[in-house]
XYZ file of C-alpha atoms in Angstrom:
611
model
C -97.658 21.349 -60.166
C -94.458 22.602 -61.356
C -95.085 26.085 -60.604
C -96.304 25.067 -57.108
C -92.982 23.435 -55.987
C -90.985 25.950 -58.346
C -92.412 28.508 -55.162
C -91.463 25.927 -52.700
C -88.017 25.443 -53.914
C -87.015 28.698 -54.722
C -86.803 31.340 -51.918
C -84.846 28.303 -50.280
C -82.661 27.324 -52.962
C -82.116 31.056 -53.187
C -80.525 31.335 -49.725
C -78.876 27.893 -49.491
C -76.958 28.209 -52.765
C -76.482 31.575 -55.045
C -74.232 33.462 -52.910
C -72.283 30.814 -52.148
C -72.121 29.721 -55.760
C -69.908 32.069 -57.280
C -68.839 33.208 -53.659
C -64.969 31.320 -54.302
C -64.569 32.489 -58.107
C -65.302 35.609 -57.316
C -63.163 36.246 -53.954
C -59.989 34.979 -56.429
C -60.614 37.348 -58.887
C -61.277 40.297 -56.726
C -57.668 39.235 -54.814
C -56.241 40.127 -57.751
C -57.557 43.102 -59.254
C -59.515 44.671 -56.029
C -57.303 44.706 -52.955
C -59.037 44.331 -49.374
C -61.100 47.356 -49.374
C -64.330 45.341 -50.250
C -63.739 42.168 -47.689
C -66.128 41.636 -45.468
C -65.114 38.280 -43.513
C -62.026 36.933 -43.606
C -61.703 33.584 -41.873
C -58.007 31.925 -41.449
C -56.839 33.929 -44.490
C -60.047 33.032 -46.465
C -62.563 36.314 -47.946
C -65.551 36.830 -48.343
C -66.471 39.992 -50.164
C -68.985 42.951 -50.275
C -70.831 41.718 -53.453
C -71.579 38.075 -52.489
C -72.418 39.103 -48.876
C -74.993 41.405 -50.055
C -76.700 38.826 -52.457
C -76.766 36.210 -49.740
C -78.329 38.894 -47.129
C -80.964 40.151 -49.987
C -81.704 36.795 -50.516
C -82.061 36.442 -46.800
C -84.220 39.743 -46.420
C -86.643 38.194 -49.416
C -87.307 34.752 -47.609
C -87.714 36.900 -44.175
C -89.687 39.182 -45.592
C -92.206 36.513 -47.313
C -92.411 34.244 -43.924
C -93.396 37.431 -42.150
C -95.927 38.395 -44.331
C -93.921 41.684 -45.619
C -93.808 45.535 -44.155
C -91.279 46.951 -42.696
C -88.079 45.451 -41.193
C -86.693 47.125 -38.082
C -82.905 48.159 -37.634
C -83.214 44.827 -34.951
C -84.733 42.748 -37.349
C -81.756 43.774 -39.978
C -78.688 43.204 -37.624
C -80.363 40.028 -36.528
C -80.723 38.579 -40.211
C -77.137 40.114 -41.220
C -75.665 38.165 -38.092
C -77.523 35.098 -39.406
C -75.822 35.735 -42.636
C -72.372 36.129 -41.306
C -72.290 33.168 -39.678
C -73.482 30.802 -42.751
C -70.465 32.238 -44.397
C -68.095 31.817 -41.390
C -69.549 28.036 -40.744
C -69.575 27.152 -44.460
C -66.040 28.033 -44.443
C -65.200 26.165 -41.807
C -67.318 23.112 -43.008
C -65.519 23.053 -46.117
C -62.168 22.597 -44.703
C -63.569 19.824 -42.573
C -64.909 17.990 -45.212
C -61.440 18.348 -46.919
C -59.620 16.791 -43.353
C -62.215 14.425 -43.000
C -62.030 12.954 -46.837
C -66.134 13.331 -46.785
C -67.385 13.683 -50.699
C -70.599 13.049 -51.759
C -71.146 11.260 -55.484
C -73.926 11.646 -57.966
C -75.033 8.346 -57.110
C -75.889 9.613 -53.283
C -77.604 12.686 -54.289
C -80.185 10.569 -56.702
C -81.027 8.046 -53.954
C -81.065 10.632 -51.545
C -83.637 12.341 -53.542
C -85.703 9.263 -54.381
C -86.112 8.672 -50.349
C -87.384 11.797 -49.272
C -87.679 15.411 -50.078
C -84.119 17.618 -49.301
C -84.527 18.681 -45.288
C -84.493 22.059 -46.439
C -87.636 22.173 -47.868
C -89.398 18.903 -46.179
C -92.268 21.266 -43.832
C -93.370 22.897 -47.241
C -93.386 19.452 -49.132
C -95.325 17.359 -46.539
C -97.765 20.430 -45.988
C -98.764 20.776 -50.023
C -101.977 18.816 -50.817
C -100.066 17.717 -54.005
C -97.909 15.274 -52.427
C -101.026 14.214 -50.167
C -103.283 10.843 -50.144
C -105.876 10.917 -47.257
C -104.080 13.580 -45.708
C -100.942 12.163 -45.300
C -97.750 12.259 -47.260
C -97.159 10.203 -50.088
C -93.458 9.261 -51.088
C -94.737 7.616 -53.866
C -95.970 11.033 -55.086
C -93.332 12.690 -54.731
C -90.829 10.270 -56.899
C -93.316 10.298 -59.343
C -92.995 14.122 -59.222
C -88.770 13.853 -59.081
C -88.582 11.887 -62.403
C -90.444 13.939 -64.896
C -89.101 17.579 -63.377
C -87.586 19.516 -65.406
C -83.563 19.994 -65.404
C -84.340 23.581 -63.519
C -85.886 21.708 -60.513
C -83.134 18.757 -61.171
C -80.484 21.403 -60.392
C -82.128 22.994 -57.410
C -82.691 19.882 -55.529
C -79.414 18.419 -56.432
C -77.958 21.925 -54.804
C -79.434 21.476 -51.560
C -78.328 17.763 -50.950
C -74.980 18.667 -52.026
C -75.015 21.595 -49.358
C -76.817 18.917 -46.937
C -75.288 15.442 -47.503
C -71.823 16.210 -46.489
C -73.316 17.724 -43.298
C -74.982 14.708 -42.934
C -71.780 12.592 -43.102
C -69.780 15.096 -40.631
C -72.581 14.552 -38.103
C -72.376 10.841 -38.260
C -68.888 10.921 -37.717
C -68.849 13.559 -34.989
C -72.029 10.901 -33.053
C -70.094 7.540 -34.096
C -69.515 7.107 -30.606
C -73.131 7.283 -29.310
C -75.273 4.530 -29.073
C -78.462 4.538 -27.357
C -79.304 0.784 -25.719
C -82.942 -0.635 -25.184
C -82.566 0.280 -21.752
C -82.049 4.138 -22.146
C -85.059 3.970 -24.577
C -87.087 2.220 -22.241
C -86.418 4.610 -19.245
C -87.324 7.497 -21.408
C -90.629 5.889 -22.766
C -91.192 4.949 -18.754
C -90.531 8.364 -17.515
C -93.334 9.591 -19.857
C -95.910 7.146 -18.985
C -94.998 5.936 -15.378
C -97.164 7.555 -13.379
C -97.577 8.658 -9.423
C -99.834 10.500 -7.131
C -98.949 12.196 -4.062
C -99.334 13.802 -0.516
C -96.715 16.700 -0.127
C -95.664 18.790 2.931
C -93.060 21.429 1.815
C -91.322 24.737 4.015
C -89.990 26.922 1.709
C -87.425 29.882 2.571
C -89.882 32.438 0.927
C -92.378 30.997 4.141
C -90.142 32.227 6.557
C -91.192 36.143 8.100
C -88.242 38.377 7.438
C -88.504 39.311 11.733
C -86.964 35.741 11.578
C -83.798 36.365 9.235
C -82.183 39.540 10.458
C -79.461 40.730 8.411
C -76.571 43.147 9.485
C -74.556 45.302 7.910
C -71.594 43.299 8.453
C -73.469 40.531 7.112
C -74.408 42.789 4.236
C -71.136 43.781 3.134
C -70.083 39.755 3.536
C -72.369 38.697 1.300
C -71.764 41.309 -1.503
C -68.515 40.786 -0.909
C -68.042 37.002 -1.654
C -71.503 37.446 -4.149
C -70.089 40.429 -6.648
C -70.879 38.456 -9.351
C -74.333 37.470 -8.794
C -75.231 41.300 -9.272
C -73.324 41.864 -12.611
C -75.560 43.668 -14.724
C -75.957 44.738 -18.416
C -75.115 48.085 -20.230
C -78.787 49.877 -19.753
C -79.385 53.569 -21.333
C -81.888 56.540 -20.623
C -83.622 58.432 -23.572
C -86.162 61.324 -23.823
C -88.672 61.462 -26.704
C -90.906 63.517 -29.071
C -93.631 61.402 -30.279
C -95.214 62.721 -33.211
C -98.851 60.464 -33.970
C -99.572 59.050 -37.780
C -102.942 57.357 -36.794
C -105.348 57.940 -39.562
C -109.093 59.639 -39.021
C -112.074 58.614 -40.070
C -111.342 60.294 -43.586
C -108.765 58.351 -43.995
C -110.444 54.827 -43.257
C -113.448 56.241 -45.753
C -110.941 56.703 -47.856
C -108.997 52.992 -47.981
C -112.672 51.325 -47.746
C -114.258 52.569 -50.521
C -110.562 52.107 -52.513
C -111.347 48.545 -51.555
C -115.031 48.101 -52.557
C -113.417 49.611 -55.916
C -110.818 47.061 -56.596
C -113.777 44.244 -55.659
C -116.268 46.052 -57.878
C -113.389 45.837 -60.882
C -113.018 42.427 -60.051
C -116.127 41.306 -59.221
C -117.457 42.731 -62.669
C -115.078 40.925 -64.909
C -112.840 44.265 -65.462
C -109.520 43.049 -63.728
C -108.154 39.756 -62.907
C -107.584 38.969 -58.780
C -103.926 38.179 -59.528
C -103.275 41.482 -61.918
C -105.118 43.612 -58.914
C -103.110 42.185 -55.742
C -99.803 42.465 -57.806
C -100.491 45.980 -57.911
C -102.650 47.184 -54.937
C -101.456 44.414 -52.511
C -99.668 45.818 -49.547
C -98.687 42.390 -48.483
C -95.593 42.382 -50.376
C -95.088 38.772 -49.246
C -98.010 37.539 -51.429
C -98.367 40.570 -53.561
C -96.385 39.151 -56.022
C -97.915 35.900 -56.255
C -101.046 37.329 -57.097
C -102.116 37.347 -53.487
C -101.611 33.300 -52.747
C -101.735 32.561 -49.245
C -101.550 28.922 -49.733
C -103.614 25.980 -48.271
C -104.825 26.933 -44.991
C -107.445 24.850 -42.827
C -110.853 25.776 -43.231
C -111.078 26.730 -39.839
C -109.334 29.916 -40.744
C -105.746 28.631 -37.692
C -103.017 30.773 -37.775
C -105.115 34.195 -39.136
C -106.052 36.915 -36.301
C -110.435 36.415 -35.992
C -112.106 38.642 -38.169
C -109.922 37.132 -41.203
C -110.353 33.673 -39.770
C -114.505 34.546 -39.447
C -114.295 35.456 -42.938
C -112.733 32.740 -44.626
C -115.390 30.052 -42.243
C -117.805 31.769 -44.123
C -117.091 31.646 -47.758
C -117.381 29.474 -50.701
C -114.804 28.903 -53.105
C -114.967 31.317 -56.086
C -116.772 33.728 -53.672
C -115.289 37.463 -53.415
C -115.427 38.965 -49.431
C -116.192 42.180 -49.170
C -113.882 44.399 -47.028
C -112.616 42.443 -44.077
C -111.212 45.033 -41.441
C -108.257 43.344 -39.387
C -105.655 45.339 -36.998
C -103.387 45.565 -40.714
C -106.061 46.892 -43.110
C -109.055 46.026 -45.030
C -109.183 42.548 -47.016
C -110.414 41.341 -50.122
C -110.339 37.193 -49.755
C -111.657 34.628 -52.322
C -111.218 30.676 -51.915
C -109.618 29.813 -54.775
C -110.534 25.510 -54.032
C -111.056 23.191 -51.617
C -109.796 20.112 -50.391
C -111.018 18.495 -47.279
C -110.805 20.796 -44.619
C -108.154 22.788 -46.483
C -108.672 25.822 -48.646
C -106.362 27.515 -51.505
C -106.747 31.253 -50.287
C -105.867 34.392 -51.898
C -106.163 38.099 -50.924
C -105.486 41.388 -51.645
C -104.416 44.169 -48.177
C -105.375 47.414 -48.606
C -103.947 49.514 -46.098
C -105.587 52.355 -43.977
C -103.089 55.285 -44.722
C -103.075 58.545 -44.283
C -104.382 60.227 -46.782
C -104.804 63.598 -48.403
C -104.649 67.251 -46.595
C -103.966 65.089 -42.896
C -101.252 63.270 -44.908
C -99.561 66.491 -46.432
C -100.311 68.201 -42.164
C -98.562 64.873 -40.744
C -95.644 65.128 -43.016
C -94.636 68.553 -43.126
C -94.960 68.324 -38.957
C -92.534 65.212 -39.435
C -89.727 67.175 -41.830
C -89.392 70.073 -39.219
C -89.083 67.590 -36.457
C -86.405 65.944 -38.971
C -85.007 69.546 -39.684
C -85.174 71.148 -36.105
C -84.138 67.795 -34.056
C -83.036 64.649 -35.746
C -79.329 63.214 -36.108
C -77.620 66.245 -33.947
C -74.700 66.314 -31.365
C -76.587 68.933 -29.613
C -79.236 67.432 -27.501
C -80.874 70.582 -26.857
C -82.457 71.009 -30.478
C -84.722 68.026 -29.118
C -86.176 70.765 -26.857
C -86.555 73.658 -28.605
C -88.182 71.009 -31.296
C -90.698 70.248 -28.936
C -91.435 73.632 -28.270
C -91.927 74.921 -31.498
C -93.956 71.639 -32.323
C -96.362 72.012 -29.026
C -95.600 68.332 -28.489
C -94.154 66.843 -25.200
C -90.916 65.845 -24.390
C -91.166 62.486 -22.708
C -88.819 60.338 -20.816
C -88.628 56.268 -21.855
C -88.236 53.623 -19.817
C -84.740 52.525 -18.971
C -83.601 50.690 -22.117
C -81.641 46.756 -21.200
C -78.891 46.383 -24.108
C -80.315 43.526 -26.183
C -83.622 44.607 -25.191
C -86.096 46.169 -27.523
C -87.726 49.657 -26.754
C -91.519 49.293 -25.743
C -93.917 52.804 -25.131
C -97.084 51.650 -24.038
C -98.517 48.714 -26.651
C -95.752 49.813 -29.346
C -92.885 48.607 -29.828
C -90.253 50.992 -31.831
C -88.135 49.661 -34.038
C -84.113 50.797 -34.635
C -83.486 52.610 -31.677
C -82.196 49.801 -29.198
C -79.613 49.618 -31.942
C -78.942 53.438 -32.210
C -78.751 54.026 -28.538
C -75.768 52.111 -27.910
C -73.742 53.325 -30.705
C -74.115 56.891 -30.099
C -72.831 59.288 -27.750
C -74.490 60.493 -24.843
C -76.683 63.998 -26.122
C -76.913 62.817 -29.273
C -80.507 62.578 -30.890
C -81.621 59.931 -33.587
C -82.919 59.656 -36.937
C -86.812 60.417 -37.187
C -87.656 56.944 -36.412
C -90.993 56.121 -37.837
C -93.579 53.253 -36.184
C -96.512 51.702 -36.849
C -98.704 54.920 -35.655
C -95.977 57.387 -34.604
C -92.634 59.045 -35.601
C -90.001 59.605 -32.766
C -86.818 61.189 -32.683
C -84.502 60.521 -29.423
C -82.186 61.737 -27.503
C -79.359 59.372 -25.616
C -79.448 60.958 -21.979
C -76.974 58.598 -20.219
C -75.374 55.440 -20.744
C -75.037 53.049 -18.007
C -71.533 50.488 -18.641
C -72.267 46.682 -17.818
C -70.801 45.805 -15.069
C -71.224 45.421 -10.896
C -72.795 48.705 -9.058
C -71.789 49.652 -5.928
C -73.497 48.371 -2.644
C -75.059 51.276 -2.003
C -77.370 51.604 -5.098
C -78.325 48.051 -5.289
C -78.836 47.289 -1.308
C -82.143 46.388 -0.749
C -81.739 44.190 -3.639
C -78.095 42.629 -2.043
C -80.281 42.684 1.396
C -82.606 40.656 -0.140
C -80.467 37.738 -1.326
C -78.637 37.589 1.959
C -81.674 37.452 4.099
C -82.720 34.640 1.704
C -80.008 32.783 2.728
C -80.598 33.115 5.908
C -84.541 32.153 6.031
C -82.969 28.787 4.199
C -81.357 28.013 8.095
C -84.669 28.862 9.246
C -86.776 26.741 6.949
C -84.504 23.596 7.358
C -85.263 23.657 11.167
C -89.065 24.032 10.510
C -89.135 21.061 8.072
C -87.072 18.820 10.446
C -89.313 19.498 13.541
C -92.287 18.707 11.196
C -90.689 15.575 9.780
C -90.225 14.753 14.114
C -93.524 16.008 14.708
C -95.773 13.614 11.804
C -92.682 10.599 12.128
C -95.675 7.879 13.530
C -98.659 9.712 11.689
C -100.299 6.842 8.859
C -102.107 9.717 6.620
C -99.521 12.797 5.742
C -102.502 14.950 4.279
C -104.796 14.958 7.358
C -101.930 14.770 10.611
C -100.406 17.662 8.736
C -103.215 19.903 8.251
C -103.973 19.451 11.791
C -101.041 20.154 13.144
C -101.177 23.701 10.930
C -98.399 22.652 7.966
C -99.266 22.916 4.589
C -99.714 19.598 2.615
C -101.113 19.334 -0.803
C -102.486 16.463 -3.110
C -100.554 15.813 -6.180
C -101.346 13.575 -9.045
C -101.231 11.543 -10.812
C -98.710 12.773 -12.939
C -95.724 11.616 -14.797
C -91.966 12.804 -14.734
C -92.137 15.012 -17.804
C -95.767 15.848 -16.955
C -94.873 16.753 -12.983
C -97.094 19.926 -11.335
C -95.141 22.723 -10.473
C -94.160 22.019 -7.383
C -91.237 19.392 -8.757
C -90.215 22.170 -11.617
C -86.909 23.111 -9.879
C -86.918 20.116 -7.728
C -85.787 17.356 -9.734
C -84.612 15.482 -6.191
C -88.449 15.526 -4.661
C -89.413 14.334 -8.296
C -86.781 11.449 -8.185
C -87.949 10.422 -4.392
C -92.250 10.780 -5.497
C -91.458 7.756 -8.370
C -89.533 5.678 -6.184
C -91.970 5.019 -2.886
C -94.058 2.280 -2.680
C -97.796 3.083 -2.392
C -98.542 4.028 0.899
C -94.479 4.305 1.734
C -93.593 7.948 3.262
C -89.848 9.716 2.642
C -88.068 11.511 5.074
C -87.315 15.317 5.030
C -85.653 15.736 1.222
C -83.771 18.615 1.138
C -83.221 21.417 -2.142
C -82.269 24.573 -2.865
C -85.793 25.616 -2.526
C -86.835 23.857 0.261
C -87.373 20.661 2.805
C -89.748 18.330 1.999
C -91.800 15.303 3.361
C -93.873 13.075 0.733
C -96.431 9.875 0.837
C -97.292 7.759 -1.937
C -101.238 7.813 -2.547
C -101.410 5.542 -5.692
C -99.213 4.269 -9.244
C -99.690 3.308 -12.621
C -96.828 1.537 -14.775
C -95.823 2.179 -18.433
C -96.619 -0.617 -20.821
C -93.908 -2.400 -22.609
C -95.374 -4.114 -25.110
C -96.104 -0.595 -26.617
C -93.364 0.461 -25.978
C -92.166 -1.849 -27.930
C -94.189 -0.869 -31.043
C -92.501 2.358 -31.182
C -89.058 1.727 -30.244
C -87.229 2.344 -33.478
C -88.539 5.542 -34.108
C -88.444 6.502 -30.872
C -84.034 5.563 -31.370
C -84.040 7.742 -34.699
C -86.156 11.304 -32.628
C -83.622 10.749 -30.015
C -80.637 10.612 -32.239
C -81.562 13.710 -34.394
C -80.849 16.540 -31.826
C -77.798 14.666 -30.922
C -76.494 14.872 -33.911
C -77.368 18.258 -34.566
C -76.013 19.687 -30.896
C -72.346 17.557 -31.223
C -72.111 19.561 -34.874
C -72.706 22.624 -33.508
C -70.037 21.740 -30.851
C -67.821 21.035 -33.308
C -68.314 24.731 -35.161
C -68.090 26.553 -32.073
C -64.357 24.523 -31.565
C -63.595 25.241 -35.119
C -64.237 29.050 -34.720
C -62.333 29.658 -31.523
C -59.406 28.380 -32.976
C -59.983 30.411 -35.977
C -58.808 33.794 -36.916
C -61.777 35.800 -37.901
C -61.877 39.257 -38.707
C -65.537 41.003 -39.393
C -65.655 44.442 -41.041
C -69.265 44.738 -41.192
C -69.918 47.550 -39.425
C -66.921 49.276 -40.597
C -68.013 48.835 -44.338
C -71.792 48.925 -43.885
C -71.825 51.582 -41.065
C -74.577 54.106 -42.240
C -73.540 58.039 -42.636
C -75.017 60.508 -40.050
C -76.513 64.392 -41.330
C -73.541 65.645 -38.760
C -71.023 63.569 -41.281
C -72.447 64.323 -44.469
């Protein structure tokens, strides 16, 4: 059992707590005998340093790289995780001086009750998911205090960590949601707006109805509407790249190759030569279980959350049964059930992947290092040509490429180079930039600044807006003359569909459960819940539309279970709250701060053109 929460606790205690440890103690010694060459943040006059920054992103990388299962991590996936890290420092900072102004400690005595009532938040999913701390299914607390008291001081330490990073948090978010109180009647309404229900008769005239013969649009009009409109259009910075795609799909040699390394490995273990664990530590590509000696976990027996032929697999084993080679869309498999428990199962296994292999391997990668020779990281864009040439592979052109946006080429998505492309310099061609089944290099053909284009190259698109605004006119008319033309009719649905308007049947539904038709019309929505049955509105207008509705039938929400629930339902509401005025308060907090981030200055990777 210790071991089992050891691997719960520790990739999170990991991230919460080392670098931030000796984070202080080491920015005050480095003041002294370093300078500012090494200082990453620096946040109202306070460091942070090379050395702790890159534990706590390693750390970071580790955890990412075990929830995801391991490979690769794209130049997207690295910025995104660095950013992540950045801004623990910068709000940790900026926590710590509020818990100063705010006189919010947390004592000894807090931590061990804390700990007594329930797991630390940090790791609660992982804790109320392990079988251990399980009776029937559900969590027991009583299980897990037993569990608390005879730890060891290693486990003490951890979980005392993470309530001392939490608890003070706690407090701030208390006092930051002192003022909000949520009365019976607010509770009520929200348990009524879930279980209130309505059905009914709907005539609508939308703009989008209306034939464009019937909303003209000059160019007066045009240049009127851009005019007033500019910033409607605003768009972002957007580049344009050509390729060379070099393919690393493996043949059938190769997959020969990877199975019958794979019915070796089973033979071994299947024949008492090697141990399961010893083999996936070693062969494992899954370098997110690899290391544990290929422990997925407790999974349901169903095989949820594993693509099919995995999931087929595991439906049809027994525990202490080895699978043969299980092909999936990332390699072959060897599984084995280590136990069961109800309709969970401890699973291991062991990826072999389907590489290339051999004489296609050597052909592949001596194609790649003269495409990395002849083309990759130059100012001259025309060496991406005369590559392509001399390779006999196609130049291609991508699709235009959004800033923010990741590159997609038919099913694949390529990694790094919606990074790249906006730091470099028109002609400029990447790094070889390798894929799941390809290696590319690129070339930046033109960058396009964010900002408003001129009329002229976004006009039909300008036209289109301004026309809309003119079928609204037309569409208001139409839904008063139907309104006029139904005002003594007793049944909506059939007077209307004689007279040619469209009227649908709605219901019964709910406010949070409402059809699509009341998405983006909270108004209608608001008007269907308050007629009497049988009771018709008059024309509701929207932004997308006019509307008529009837009331065909309603069902009311029950109070006395309401009732039942209403405590808990308080605490769920309170939560986000909480969570949303904190992260209110950080934003304020950094606004006002002065922070300076050298990351890209001190991290920024060398070119072949600057080495």
């Amino acid at each position: 059992m210790m071991r089992a929460m050891r691997e719960i606790t520790k990739p999170v205690f990991w991230v919460v707590a080392v670098s931030f440890i000796g984070w202080m103690a080491y920015g005050q010694i480095t003041d002294i005998v370093g300078g500012g060459k090494d200082v990453v943040l620096k946040v109202d006059g306070t460091v942070v340093r090379s050395q702790p920054f890159q534990q706590q992103y390693q750390a970071t990388l580790e955890q990412y790289r075990r929830q995801q299962g391991g490979g690769r991590l794209t130049r997207e996936d690295e910025r995104q995780l660095q950013d992540r890290v950045a801004d623990q420092f910068i709000q940790k900072i900026l926590l710590e001086r509020a818990y100063g102004r705010f006189g919010i400690t947390v004592s000894d005595d807090e931590i061990i009750q804390a700990a007594r009532s329930s797991p630390p938040p940090q790791i609660m999913q992982q804790v109320l998911q392990d079988p251990t701390f399980q009776t029937n299914g559900q969590f027991d607390i009583t299980k897990w205090q037993r569990y608390i008291s005879s730890a060891g001081s290693e486990f003490a330490s951890q979980v005392e960590q993470l309530y001392r990073d939490y608890l003070p948090q706690r407090k701030l978010e208390e006092y930051l949601t002192a003022d909000v109180y949520v009365s019976d009647a607010k509770l009520w309404r929200l348990w009524r707006d879930q279980h209130e229900s309505v059905a009914v008769a709907l005539l609508a005239v939308h703009p989008e109805d209306v034939p464009d013969s019937l909303a003209p649009v000059s160019d007066a009009e045009l240049e009127r509407y851009y005019g007033v409109h500019e910033a409607d259009f605003k768009r972002p910075a957007a580049a344009w790249l050509s390729y060379v795609e070099l393919p690393r799909i493996p043949n059938a040699a190769d997959s020969a190759t990877a199975r019958a390394h794979a019915r070796a490995l089973r033979a071994e273990i299947a024949g008492g030569k090697a141990k399961f664990d010893d083999v996936a530590k070693k062969e494992s590509a899954d370098s997110g279980t690899g290391s544990r000696g290929g422990d997925l976990g407790w999974a349901k027996r169903t095989g949820a959350g594993f693509v099919a032929p995995f999931a087929a697999a595991v439906r049809r084993l027994t525990p202490g049964v080895l699978s043969e080679p299980v092909l999936t869309e990332f390699g072959l498999h060897l599984i084995r059930i280590d136990s069961a428990k109800g309709d969970s199962v401890r699973l291991r296994h062991i990826l072999v992947p389907i590489l290339l292999q051999g004489a296609h391997l050597d052909a592949v990668d001596a194609r790649t290092d003269t495409l990395d020779r002849l083309a990759a990281d130059q100012t001259d864009g025309s060496r991406l040509d005369s590559a392509a040439r001399r390779l006999n592979l196609p130049l291609a052109r991508a699709p235009k490429l959004i800033q923010g946006e990741r590159l997609t080429l038919g099913r694949s998505t390529v990694p790094d180079v919606s990074v790249w492309a906006f730091d470099a310099r028109p002609g400029e061609t990447s790094p070889v930039i390798d894929a799941a089944q390809a290696s590319y290099v690129f070339r930046l053909d033109s960058l396009e600044a964010a900002g408003v284009p001129r009329l002229a190259s976004i006009r039909a698109r300008v036209l289109d807006a301004a026309r809309y605004e003119k079928k609204k006119v037309v569409a208001r008319e139409r839904g008063g003359q139907a309104a006029a033309a139904l005002r003594d009719a007793s049944d909506l649905v059939a007077s209307g569909r004689a007279r040619g308007y469209r009227v649908e049947k709605l219901g019964p539904f709910t406010r949070v459960t409402a059809p699509v038709q009341f998405a983006r019309n909270p108004l209608v929505l608001g008007v269907a819940f308050g007629l009497r049955q049988g009771e018709r509105s008059g024309v509701i207008a929207d932004e997308t539309g006019w509307f008529v509705l009837q009331a065909l039938a309603r069902a009311g929400a029950d109070s006395a279970a309401w009732l039942k629930q209403r405590d808990q339902q308080r605490e769920s509401l309170l939560r986000p709250i909480e969570q949303a005025r904190l992260q209110q308060f950080v934003a304020a907090l950094r606004a006002d701060a002065k922070i300076v981030d050298r990351r890209r200055e001190i991290f920024r990777p060398a070119t072949a053109s600057e080495s």
